[in-house]
Amino acid sequence: MKQARRKKTFLDLTLYIVLIGGIVLTTGFGISLFISGQEVTEEVDKKVSRDVDYLQAFIDGNLNIIETVAHSLGSMLFGDLVTDDSGNACIILSDSLPKASPQKIYAAMTKFVTANPAVCGIAIEFDPSIYPEVKSKYGFTPYVTNVSGELLSHDLGEMTYSFDWEWYKVTSELGHGYWASPFQDSSIGHVIACYSVPVLRDGSVYAVIAVDIDTEAFTRKCAEISPYPNAQVALLDRNFNFISHPDPGYLMKNVSDFEEENAVFQRDVTTL
């Protein structure tokens, strides 16, 4: 049995679902859903569709929260949110807003992390010339994170050089919001996804705001889906690395590393 369908998804991407004993689809920030298992019957097809819609809504809702937090924080501290016809966003620095103090910036970041459970951390990377009064080794980069309910804050500019990080470098080059490739946080073992948006002053990058989400929430939601007995539900990023899987040993490994999963995945991808 073979069936392919298209759906609209978050960020105006196209969702592909292929049902041939497995499902592959693309979601908000380039992640794919992979379900492997037995042959798909018509009844299973209907249940899978319901489950996928449920998971899709959950993922899109959380990604929407992350983007909204980045945009709202930028508007509060720096200026006006501007989006183009494709939905790409940036913050334009306002001359009418006074330069925010480091204390005000930390307070605003803390407020947004506290008020939004989906957010596990926020960083703002400033051009080194913006806050010379803050004696950071690599430029003022305030960071606030929620670690198991405990709020921690520090200046990343004191400890590491971050201008080559994907979330800063690519966002600066694009001049608009961007979802960076997920990465595994070695301290907690979870995979983190990051949305970043630039703050622009006269066309140049004044700062980049990055908001993190822990994809462990997606793993828990995937565990609620059981379209048929012994089904495996996992999420893949745009490079086809597992960012969510019942077995943590799969995390950030490529689907091509696993013979059975890759066979189903490759068969379905070729039908798109």
Backbone as CSV, one residue per row, in Angstrom:
resi,resn,N_x,N_y,N_z,CA_x,CA_y,CA_z,C_x,C_y,C_z
1,MET,0.847,-1.193,0.000,0.000,0.000,0.000,0.878,1.236,0.000
2,LYS,0.543,2.203,-0.821,1.331,3.429,-0.865,0.396,4.615,-0.905
3,GLN,0.707,5.609,-0.092,-0.113,6.815,-0.081,0.772,7.993,0.268
4,ALA,0.685,9.061,-0.509,1.451,10.270,-0.215,0.499,11.442,-0.140
5,ARG,0.691,12.292,0.835,-0.171,13.452,1.006,0.675,14.666,1.343
6,ARG,0.110,15.832,1.118,0.800,17.069,1.451,-0.069,17.877,2.409
7,LYS,0.568,18.526,3.363,-0.143,19.406,4.288,0.675,20.670,4.497
8,LYS,-0.022,21.745,4.826,0.671,22.966,5.201,1.180,22.813,6.637
9,THR,2.356,23.336,6.904,2.909,23.262,8.242,3.389,24.623,8.691
10,PHE,3.852,24.651,9.926,4.418,25.862,10.514,5.520,26.411,9.621
11,LEU,5.616,27.728,9.551,6.598,28.427,8.729,6.356,28.215,7.241
12,ASP,5.116,27.834,6.854,4.742,27.716,5.460,5.524,26.648,4.702
13,LEU,6.041,25.649,5.416,6.713,24.548,4.733,5.672,23.516,4.309
14,THR,6.083,22.594,3.486,5.177,21.538,3.046,5.446,20.272,3.842
15,LEU,4.402,19.640,4.289,4.489,18.401,5.040,4.221,17.236,4.102
16,TYR,5.181,16.338,4.001,5.021,15.143,3.181,4.806,13.944,4.094
17,ILE,3.783,13.182,3.823,3.543,11.948,4.569,3.486,10.805,3.575
18,VAL,4.302,9.814,3.783,4.309,8.637,2.916,4.042,7.420,3.776
19,LEU,3.012,6.681,3.450,2.622,5.521,4.237,2.912,4.239,3.468
20,ILE,4.056,3.664,3.737,4.411,2.362,3.165,5.101,1.581,4.277
21,GLY,4.366,1.348,5.330,4.988,0.704,6.471,5.830,1.678,7.271
22,GLY,5.840,2.936,6.846,6.610,3.952,7.559,6.100,5.313,7.168
23,ILE,6.505,6.331,7.882,6.073,7.692,7.589,7.289,8.605,7.620
24,VAL,7.373,9.491,6.673,8.406,10.511,6.692,7.722,11.844,6.439
25,LEU,7.984,12.829,7.251,7.384,14.139,7.026,8.358,15.225,7.444
26,THR,8.169,16.407,6.906,9.009,17.545,7.248,8.191,18.530,8.054
27,THR,8.770,19.028,9.160,8.054,19.960,10.020,8.807,21.270,10.114
28,GLY,8.406,22.080,11.104,8.823,23.471,11.236,10.245,23.835,10.933
29,PHE,11.221,23.347,11.703,12.568,23.823,11.490,13.424,22.746,10.838
30,GLY,12.819,22.020,9.878,13.573,21.057,9.115,13.698,19.703,9.779
31,ILE,12.828,19.402,10.760,12.876,18.070,11.342,11.915,17.157,10.599
32,SER,12.199,15.888,10.608,11.338,14.912,9.958,10.835,13.926,11.000
33,LEU,9.643,13.452,10.801,9.066,12.433,11.675,9.227,11.088,11.000
34,PHE,9.667,10.091,11.758,9.906,8.769,11.198,9.184,7.736,12.053
35,ILE,8.296,6.996,11.454,7.592,5.929,12.153,7.824,4.636,11.388
36,SER,8.392,3.647,12.045,8.635,2.369,11.391,7.764,1.302,12.047
37,GLY,7.465,0.269,11.313,6.650,-0.785,11.887,6.059,-1.674,10.812
38,GLN,4.944,-2.311,11.121,4.367,-3.298,10.236,3.645,-2.646,9.061
39,GLU,3.154,-3.481,8.172,2.456,-2.986,6.986,1.258,-2.124,7.398
40,VAL,1.058,-1.050,6.665,0.008,-0.107,7.007,-1.327,-0.537,6.394
41,THR,-2.329,-0.702,7.236,-3.670,-1.005,6.762,-4.461,0.291,6.686
42,GLU,-5.672,0.210,6.145,-6.488,1.419,6.028,-6.810,1.999,7.400
43,GLU,-7.120,1.142,8.366,-7.447,1.617,9.706,-6.230,2.253,10.363
44,VAL,-5.065,1.597,10.185,-3.834,2.157,10.737,-3.529,3.491,10.078
45,ASP,-3.805,3.573,8.772,-3.599,4.817,8.026,-4.361,5.969,8.693
46,LYS,-5.622,5.734,9.058,-6.433,6.772,9.682,-5.886,7.155,11.049
47,LYS,-5.495,6.139,11.816,-4.969,6.425,13.155,-3.646,7.169,13.068
48,VAL,-2.793,6.765,12.127,-1.520,7.447,11.948,-1.748,8.910,11.597
49,SER,-2.723,9.156,10.717,-3.021,10.532,10.325,-3.431,11.376,11.522
50,ARG,-4.281,10.803,12.384,-4.708,11.529,13.578,-3.516,11.787,14.506
51,ASP,-2.709,10.747,14.702,-1.557,10.887,15.590,-0.551,11.906,15.059
52,VAL,-0.328,11.872,13.748,0.618,12.806,13.143,0.109,14.241,13.261
53,ASP,-1.179,14.436,13.028,-1.755,15.777,13.176,-1.575,16.284,14.607
54,TYR,-1.785,15.393,15.564,-1.648,15.741,16.979,-0.206,16.142,17.294
55,LEU,0.743,15.318,16.841,2.151,15.607,17.088,2.580,16.871,16.355
56,GLN,2.105,17.017,15.126,2.450,18.187,14.331,1.994,19.473,15.015
57,ALA,0.776,19.462,15.536,0.237,20.640,16.214,1.061,20.961,17.458
58,PHE,1.469,19.924,18.182,2.274,20.128,19.382,3.624,20.745,19.037
59,ILE,4.288,20.190,18.025,5.599,20.713,17.620,5.476,22.143,17.117
60,ASP,4.527,22.377,16.217,4.356,23.712,15.658,4.032,24.735,16.747
61,GLY,3.188,24.330,17.708,2.831,25.243,18.782,4.041,25.646,19.606
62,ASN,4.915,24.691,19.897,6.117,24.984,20.670,7.113,25.819,19.883
63,LEU,7.267,25.529,18.603,8.181,26.328,17.772,7.672,27.761,17.651
64,ASN,6.353,27.881,17.567,5.750,29.210,17.488,6.049,30.013,18.756
65,ILE,5.979,29.348,19.910,6.288,30.003,21.177,7.728,30.510,21.171
66,ILE,8.651,29.688,20.716,10.063,30.062,20.713,10.294,31.284,19.836
67,GLU,9.712,31.289,18.647,9.868,32.446,17.762,9.229,33.695,18.374
68,THR,8.054,33.533,18.956,7.353,34.666,19.555,8.160,35.271,20.701
69,VAL,8.783,34.419,21.511,9.611,34.909,22.612,10.775,35.735,22.072
70,ALA,11.461,35.220,21.044,12.595,35.948,20.465,12.148,37.303,19.921
71,HIS,11.027,37.305,19.194,10.535,38.549,18.603,10.059,39.540,19.673
72,SER,9.360,39.038,20.681,8.827,39.916,21.728,9.942,40.508,22.579
73,LEU,10.922,39.688,22.917,12.056,40.181,23.692,12.813,41.246,22.903
74,GLY,13.014,40.994,21.608,13.704,41.969,20.770,12.950,43.281,20.669
75,SER,11.636,43.189,20.528,10.819,44.403,20.442,10.834,45.177,21.748
76,MET,10.820,44.464,22.868,10.821,45.120,24.171,12.125,45.879,24.424
77,LEU,13.248,45.270,24.059,14.546,45.849,24.405,15.132,46.772,23.342
78,PHE,14.791,46.490,22.073,15.573,47.145,21.021,14.785,47.939,19.982
79,GLY,13.610,47.502,19.592,12.937,48.253,18.537,11.773,47.530,17.906
80,ASP,11.652,47.640,16.593,10.469,47.172,15.879,10.709,45.841,15.171
81,LEU,9.736,44.944,15.296,9.768,43.683,14.566,9.324,43.925,13.129
82,VAL,10.130,43.465,12.178,9.810,43.616,10.762,9.851,42.240,10.105
83,THR,8.826,41.919,9.325,8.803,40.661,8.585,8.609,40.938,7.103
84,ASP,9.266,40.133,6.260,9.097,40.306,4.827,7.952,39.434,4.318
85,ASP,7.745,39.409,3.017,6.625,38.672,2.433,6.738,37.164,2.663
86,SER,7.957,36.687,2.924,8.165,35.257,3.167,8.059,34.898,4.639
87,GLY,7.795,35.898,5.487,7.674,35.642,6.912,8.988,35.719,7.662
88,ASN,10.087,36.057,6.971,11.383,36.193,7.643,11.384,37.452,8.505
89,ALA,11.911,37.325,9.723,11.812,38.410,10.689,13.168,38.961,11.094
90,CYS,13.175,40.233,11.458,14.330,40.862,12.086,13.825,41.985,12.979
91,ILE,14.688,42.462,13.857,14.375,43.591,14.733,15.178,44.790,14.244
92,ILE,14.514,45.913,14.031,15.189,47.141,13.626,15.373,48.024,14.851
93,LEU,16.634,48.349,15.170,16.928,49.150,16.345,16.230,50.505,16.262
94,SER,15.554,50.865,17.324,14.806,52.118,17.364,15.626,53.213,18.031
95,ASP,15.674,54.374,17.388,16.372,55.525,17.970,15.623,56.091,19.170
96,SER,14.326,55.764,19.256,13.509,56.326,20.341,13.660,55.570,21.653
97,LEU,14.230,54.346,21.589,14.433,53.569,22.806,15.835,53.820,23.350
98,PRO,15.963,54.102,24.646,17.297,54.278,25.223,18.048,52.938,25.227
99,LYS,19.348,53.018,25.182,20.160,51.805,25.238,19.901,51.077,26.553
100,ALA,19.518,49.809,26.437,19.180,49.031,27.633,20.432,48.736,28.445
101,SER,20.320,48.857,29.755,21.444,48.529,30.631,21.597,47.014,30.719
102,PRO,22.791,46.522,31.039,22.958,45.076,31.228,21.972,44.509,32.239
103,GLN,21.699,45.266,33.301,20.762,44.791,34.329,19.350,44.635,33.759
104,LYS,18.941,45.600,32.932,17.612,45.525,32.327,17.526,44.345,31.360
105,ILE,18.609,44.098,30.636,18.629,42.992,29.685,18.494,41.660,30.416
106,TYR,19.273,41.466,31.469,19.182,40.224,32.249,17.784,40.064,32.853
107,ALA,17.214,41.141,33.331,15.887,41.076,33.948,14.830,40.671,32.923
108,ALA,14.907,41.239,31.715,13.935,40.902,30.675,14.089,39.457,30.235
109,MET,15.326,39.009,30.062,15.566,37.616,29.669,15.041,36.652,30.720
110,THR,15.290,36.974,31.983,14.814,36.124,33.084,13.291,36.045,33.091
111,LYS,12.655,37.177,32.823,11.191,37.221,32.796,10.643,36.293,31.719
112,PHE,11.248,36.322,30.539,10.744,35.504,29.436,11.023,34.019,29.662
113,VAL,12.170,33.685,30.229,12.469,32.269,30.511,11.507,31.743,31.575
114,THR,11.240,32.546,32.591,10.349,32.135,33.675,8.913,31.951,33.196
115,ALA,8.474,32.831,32.308,7.069,32.829,31.880,6.758,31.805,30.797
116,ASN,7.786,31.200,30.204,7.561,30.288,29.068,8.258,28.957,29.303
117,PRO,7.532,27.946,29.780,8.133,26.639,30.073,8.801,25.986,28.866
118,ALA,8.374,26.336,27.654,8.993,25.740,26.462,10.417,26.231,26.266
119,VAL,10.742,27.373,26.848,12.065,27.977,26.670,13.022,27.424,27.725
120,CYS,14.156,26.860,27.280,15.135,26.370,28.255,16.330,27.309,28.374
121,GLY,16.434,28.310,27.483,17.528,29.257,27.601,17.417,30.375,26.585
122,ILE,17.978,31.541,26.915,18.034,32.681,26.008,19.428,33.289,26.085
123,ALA,20.004,33.585,24.919,21.282,34.291,24.855,21.137,35.477,23.908
124,ILE,21.886,36.537,24.167,21.946,37.676,23.250,23.418,37.993,23.009
125,GLU,23.845,37.843,21.786,25.231,38.134,21.416,25.302,39.542,20.835
126,PHE,26.039,40.435,21.495,26.185,41.811,21.032,27.490,41.996,20.270
127,ASP,27.469,42.921,19.323,28.721,43.360,18.730,29.621,43.855,19.871
128,PRO,30.913,43.483,19.879,31.795,43.839,21.006,31.875,45.332,21.300
129,SER,31.554,46.167,20.305,31.655,47.613,20.517,30.454,48.197,21.258
130,ILE,29.394,47.409,21.444,28.149,47.954,21.993,28.242,48.198,23.497
131,TYR,28.845,47.282,24.240,28.916,47.409,25.705,30.375,47.335,26.170
132,PRO,31.169,48.346,25.841,32.575,48.318,26.271,32.727,48.373,27.789
133,GLU,31.692,48.890,28.473,31.771,48.986,29.930,31.686,47.614,30.600
134,VAL,31.176,46.623,29.865,31.138,45.250,30.386,32.433,44.572,29.945
135,LYS,33.264,44.250,30.862,34.603,43.743,30.536,34.577,42.260,30.184
136,SER,33.855,41.938,29.118,33.807,40.555,28.642,34.977,40.301,27.698
137,LYS,35.523,39.133,27.779,36.678,38.786,26.955,36.351,38.852,25.474
138,TYR,35.145,38.365,25.109,34.763,38.310,23.700,33.541,39.156,23.378
139,GLY,33.159,40.054,24.249,31.971,40.870,24.019,30.807,40.400,24.868
140,PHE,29.968,41.308,25.270,28.857,41.026,26.165,27.866,40.050,25.530
141,THR,27.676,38.907,26.180,26.756,37.878,25.693,25.977,37.307,26.873
142,PRO,24.970,38.028,27.357,24.196,37.535,28.501,23.439,36.260,28.148
143,TYR,23.363,35.361,29.118,22.686,34.071,28.913,21.924,33.728,30.182
144,VAL,20.653,33.354,29.997,19.806,32.912,31.105,19.236,31.554,30.741
145,THR,19.347,30.590,31.641,18.871,29.242,31.346,18.088,28.676,32.527
146,ASN,17.186,27.771,32.207,16.397,27.081,33.217,16.890,25.641,33.290
147,VAL,17.549,25.285,34.378,18.088,23.936,34.551,17.308,23.247,35.661
148,SER,16.385,22.379,35.257,15.560,21.637,36.228,14.877,22.556,37.220
149,GLY,14.358,23.678,36.696,13.628,24.610,37.540,14.483,25.669,38.203
150,GLU,15.796,25.566,38.076,16.696,26.560,38.666,17.182,27.515,37.577
151,LEU,16.970,28.805,37.793,17.402,29.817,36.834,18.864,30.177,37.071
152,LEU,19.660,30.086,36.015,21.072,30.431,36.071,21.360,31.489,35.023
153,SER,22.244,32.422,35.322,22.603,33.453,34.357,24.096,33.740,34.424
154,HIS,24.686,33.992,33.261,26.087,34.373,33.204,26.386,34.973,31.840
155,ASP,27.582,35.502,31.689,28.005,36.135,30.440,28.857,35.144,29.656
156,LEU,28.309,34.642,28.540,29.051,33.696,27.713,30.313,34.326,27.136
157,GLY,30.308,35.648,27.004,31.473,36.342,26.476,32.688,36.262,27.373
158,GLU,32.480,35.840,28.623,33.594,35.691,29.551,34.342,34.383,29.351
159,MET,33.689,33.423,28.695,34.268,32.079,28.680,34.528,31.495,27.299
160,THR,33.908,32.023,26.263,34.083,31.382,24.961,33.858,32.370,23.841
161,TYR,34.410,32.069,22.695,34.220,32.891,21.504,33.056,32.316,20.721
162,SER,32.028,33.098,20.488,30.797,32.543,19.931,30.397,33.102,18.573
163,PHE,31.236,33.953,17.971,30.832,34.544,16.695,30.830,33.522,15.552
164,ASP,31.427,32.366,15.758,31.397,31.313,14.753,30.284,30.301,14.995
165,TRP,29.548,30.459,16.092,28.430,29.563,16.330,27.403,29.743,15.226
166,GLU,26.785,28.638,14.825,25.848,28.682,13.695,24.730,29.693,13.923
167,TRP,24.168,29.700,15.127,23.019,30.577,15.374,23.380,32.044,15.207
168,TYR,24.623,32.403,15.510,25.033,33.798,15.330,25.505,34.056,13.903
169,LYS,26.392,33.209,13.412,27.015,33.439,12.111,26.005,33.434,10.977
170,VAL,25.174,32.395,10.907,24.227,32.280,9.796,23.140,33.345,9.894
171,THR,22.655,33.591,11.102,21.628,34.626,11.278,22.164,35.986,10.854
172,SER,23.403,36.275,11.210,24.015,37.546,10.815,24.143,37.647,9.299
173,GLU,24.526,36.548,8.665,24.689,36.545,7.205,23.351,36.689,6.497
174,LEU,22.324,36.021,7.019,21.004,36.065,6.388,20.301,37.394,6.633
175,GLY,20.512,37.948,7.806,19.829,39.185,8.167,18.390,38.979,8.580
176,HIS,18.030,37.745,8.913,16.679,37.448,9.392,16.687,36.203,10.262
177,GLY,15.545,35.876,10.847,15.429,34.754,11.763,15.822,33.438,11.128
178,TYR,16.323,32.524,11.970,16.884,31.266,11.453,16.831,30.187,12.535
179,TRP,16.458,28.959,12.140,16.538,27.805,13.026,17.854,27.090,12.771
180,ALA,18.738,27.077,13.756,20.027,26.405,13.625,19.853,24.892,13.752
181,SER,20.867,24.151,13.314,20.826,22.696,13.434,20.818,22.303,14.906
182,PRO,19.964,21.366,15.305,19.943,20.931,16.709,21.299,20.367,17.136
183,PHE,21.570,20.441,18.437,22.812,19.898,18.981,22.505,19.229,20.308
184,GLN,23.363,18.314,20.711,23.152,17.608,21.973,23.914,18.295,23.084
185,ASP,23.201,18.657,24.147,23.805,19.282,25.316,24.448,18.184,26.162
186,SER,25.753,18.189,26.231,26.468,17.124,26.936,26.167,17.098,28.426
187,SER,25.759,18.240,28.977,25.526,18.294,30.420,24.248,17.577,30.843
188,ILE,23.246,17.535,29.950,21.975,16.892,30.300,21.619,15.749,29.353
189,GLY,22.349,15.624,28.235,22.096,14.539,27.297,20.941,14.778,26.351
190,HIS,20.247,15.913,26.496,19.111,16.211,25.624,19.568,16.949,24.374
191,VAL,18.732,16.898,23.346,19.006,17.631,22.117,18.304,18.988,22.194
192,ILE,19.030,20.043,21.874,18.534,21.412,21.955,18.387,21.982,20.543
193,ALA,17.268,22.657,20.295,17.063,23.378,19.041,17.028,24.872,19.361
194,CYS,17.526,25.681,18.433,17.698,27.105,18.709,17.183,27.953,17.549
195,TYR,16.331,28.935,17.886,15.885,29.936,16.917,16.561,31.255,17.250
196,SER,17.082,31.933,16.247,17.754,33.209,16.488,17.258,34.262,15.506
197,VAL,17.257,35.505,15.966,16.794,36.617,15.143,17.763,37.789,15.337
198,PRO,18.126,38.496,14.254,19.076,39.595,14.388,18.412,40.912,14.764
199,VAL,19.178,41.732,15.460,18.807,43.131,15.698,19.712,43.959,14.791
200,LEU,19.119,44.739,13.898,19.889,45.464,12.894,19.888,46.963,13.167
201,ARG,21.043,47.580,12.938,21.182,49.030,13.035,21.831,49.527,11.737
202,ASP,21.069,50.267,10.955,21.561,50.773,9.664,22.100,49.641,8.786
203,GLY,21.426,48.502,8.823,21.794,47.376,7.988,22.872,46.475,8.553
204,SER,23.497,46.887,9.652,24.535,46.067,10.280,23.987,45.370,11.523
205,VAL,24.639,44.271,11.897,24.173,43.491,13.046,24.592,44.158,14.353
206,TYR,23.611,44.536,15.121,23.805,45.121,16.448,23.886,44.006,17.490
207,ALA,23.023,43.007,17.328,22.984,41.868,18.244,22.208,40.734,17.586
208,VAL,22.348,39.539,18.139,21.544,38.388,17.721,20.945,37.760,18.971
209,ILE,19.635,37.573,18.949,18.908,36.952,20.057,18.685,35.478,19.732
210,ALA,19.046,34.595,20.649,18.863,33.153,20.448,18.004,32.580,21.560
211,VAL,16.996,31.806,21.189,16.106,31.179,22.168,16.144,29.669,21.960
212,ASP,16.401,28.926,23.038,16.555,27.472,22.971,15.297,26.746,23.430
213,ILE,15.070,25.584,22.805,14.017,24.677,23.256,14.611,23.288,23.405
214,ASP,14.266,22.621,24.494,14.713,21.256,24.759,13.763,20.299,24.052
215,THR,14.275,19.500,23.110,13.402,18.604,22.346,12.980,17.372,23.139
216,GLU,13.389,17.284,24.396,12.926,16.187,25.243,11.402,16.199,25.341
217,ALA,10.805,17.380,25.260,9.340,17.471,25.273,8.746,16.768,24.059
218,PHE,9.435,16.841,22.908,8.971,16.153,21.708,9.084,14.642,21.885
219,THR,10.166,14.200,22.550,10.354,12.770,22.798,9.205,12.219,23.640
220,ARG,8.828,12.971,24.672,7.709,12.522,25.522,6.413,12.481,24.735
221,LYS,6.216,13.446,23.847,4.983,13.466,23.060,4.979,12.320,22.041
222,CYS,6.131,12.030,21.453,6.231,10.900,20.522,5.865,9.588,21.212
223,ALA,6.220,9.475,22.487,5.951,8.244,23.236,4.456,8.012,23.418
224,GLU,3.652,9.065,23.273,2.200,8.929,23.405,1.554,8.382,22.140
225,ILE,2.314,8.344,21.043,1.763,7.892,19.769,2.055,6.416,19.572
226,SER,1.019,5.649,19.300,1.187,4.221,19.045,0.227,3.807,17.941
227,PRO,0.596,4.097,16.679,-0.310,3.809,15.568,-0.569,2.324,15.355
228,TYR,0.360,1.480,15.792,0.169,0.033,15.750,1.202,-0.591,16.671
229,PRO,1.032,-1.865,17.053,1.927,-2.488,18.026,3.386,-2.436,17.579
230,ASN,4.263,-2.199,18.543,5.709,-2.199,18.333,6.194,-1.096,17.392
231,ALA,5.376,-0.086,17.172,5.795,1.027,16.312,6.854,1.858,17.022
232,GLN,7.781,2.388,16.244,8.809,3.282,16.754,8.566,4.675,16.177
233,VAL,8.527,5.665,17.030,8.310,7.038,16.593,9.530,7.866,16.983
234,ALA,10.110,8.535,16.015,11.304,9.338,16.277,11.277,10.580,15.412
235,LEU,12.115,11.552,15.769,12.237,12.778,14.987,13.640,12.881,14.419
236,LEU,13.710,13.347,13.181,14.984,13.549,12.506,15.141,15.018,12.162
237,ASP,16.372,15.544,12.249,16.589,16.919,11.822,16.790,16.956,10.308
238,ARG,17.064,18.134,9.761,17.150,18.267,8.307,18.343,17.529,7.715
239,ASN,19.290,17.141,8.576,20.425,16.331,8.123,20.185,14.842,8.348
240,PHE,18.946,14.498,8.755,18.522,13.128,9.012,19.247,12.500,10.203
241,ASN,19.573,13.348,11.192,20.076,12.863,12.475,18.911,12.765,13.451
242,PHE,18.924,11.740,14.282,17.855,11.582,15.265,17.979,12.647,16.346
243,ILE,16.922,13.433,16.539,16.895,14.385,17.657,15.939,13.916,18.746
244,SER,15.188,12.866,18.438,14.286,12.278,19.420,14.135,10.803,19.087
245,HIS,14.257,9.951,20.089,14.139,8.510,19.879,13.927,7.841,21.231
246,PRO,13.143,6.745,21.294,12.956,6.040,22.566,14.270,5.563,23.176
247,ASP,15.250,5.265,22.330,16.569,4.842,22.788,17.528,6.029,22.704
248,PRO,17.974,6.589,23.833,18.859,7.758,23.806,20.150,7.522,23.024
249,GLY,20.514,6.270,22.828,21.722,5.956,22.081,21.651,6.375,20.621
250,TYR,20.434,6.643,20.132,20.265,7.065,18.746,20.494,8.564,18.554
251,LEU,20.426,9.340,19.639,20.402,10.791,19.512,21.624,11.336,18.782
252,MET,21.345,12.201,17.803,22.317,12.882,16.966,23.149,11.929,16.110
253,LYS,22.662,10.699,15.954,23.264,9.768,14.998,22.416,9.770,13.740
254,ASN,23.029,9.565,12.596,22.334,9.630,11.329,21.535,8.359,11.076
255,VAL,20.392,8.526,10.419,19.551,7.365,10.138,20.291,6.331,9.297
256,SER,21.267,6.776,8.502,22.027,5.848,7.660,22.906,4.904,8.474
257,ASP,23.096,5.214,9.781,23.902,4.352,10.638,23.151,3.107,11.083
258,PHE,21.843,3.064,10.819,21.015,1.962,11.296,20.347,1.276,10.108
259,GLU,20.707,0.053,9.867,20.317,-0.635,8.636,18.809,-0.724,8.454
260,GLU,18.079,-1.185,9.480,16.638,-1.385,9.336,15.912,-0.060,9.143
261,GLU,16.218,0.933,10.010,15.557,2.228,9.903,15.881,2.911,8.577
262,ASN,17.128,2.793,8.148,17.535,3.440,6.909,16.836,2.823,5.701
263,ALA,16.609,1.504,5.733,15.938,0.839,4.620,14.531,1.384,4.430
264,VAL,13.790,1.517,5.541,12.434,2.068,5.464,12.476,3.539,5.058
265,PHE,13.395,4.275,5.659,13.490,5.709,5.396,13.827,5.972,3.932
266,GLN,14.819,5.281,3.411,15.233,5.494,2.021,14.119,5.100,1.045
267,ARG,13.408,4.034,1.353,12.323,3.586,0.477,11.232,4.661,0.408
268,ASP,10.912,5.254,1.545,9.832,6.242,1.560,10.273,7.575,0.989
269,VAL,11.522,7.974,1.259,12.000,9.245,0.749,12.000,9.263,-0.764
270,THR,12.318,8.146,-1.391,12.377,8.103,-2.862,11.023,8.289,-3.503
271,THR,9.940,8.151,-2.732,8.600,8.310,-3.313,8.123,9.744,-3.258
272,LEU,8.855,10.634,-2.564,8.390,12.006,-2.391,8.485,12.784,-3.692
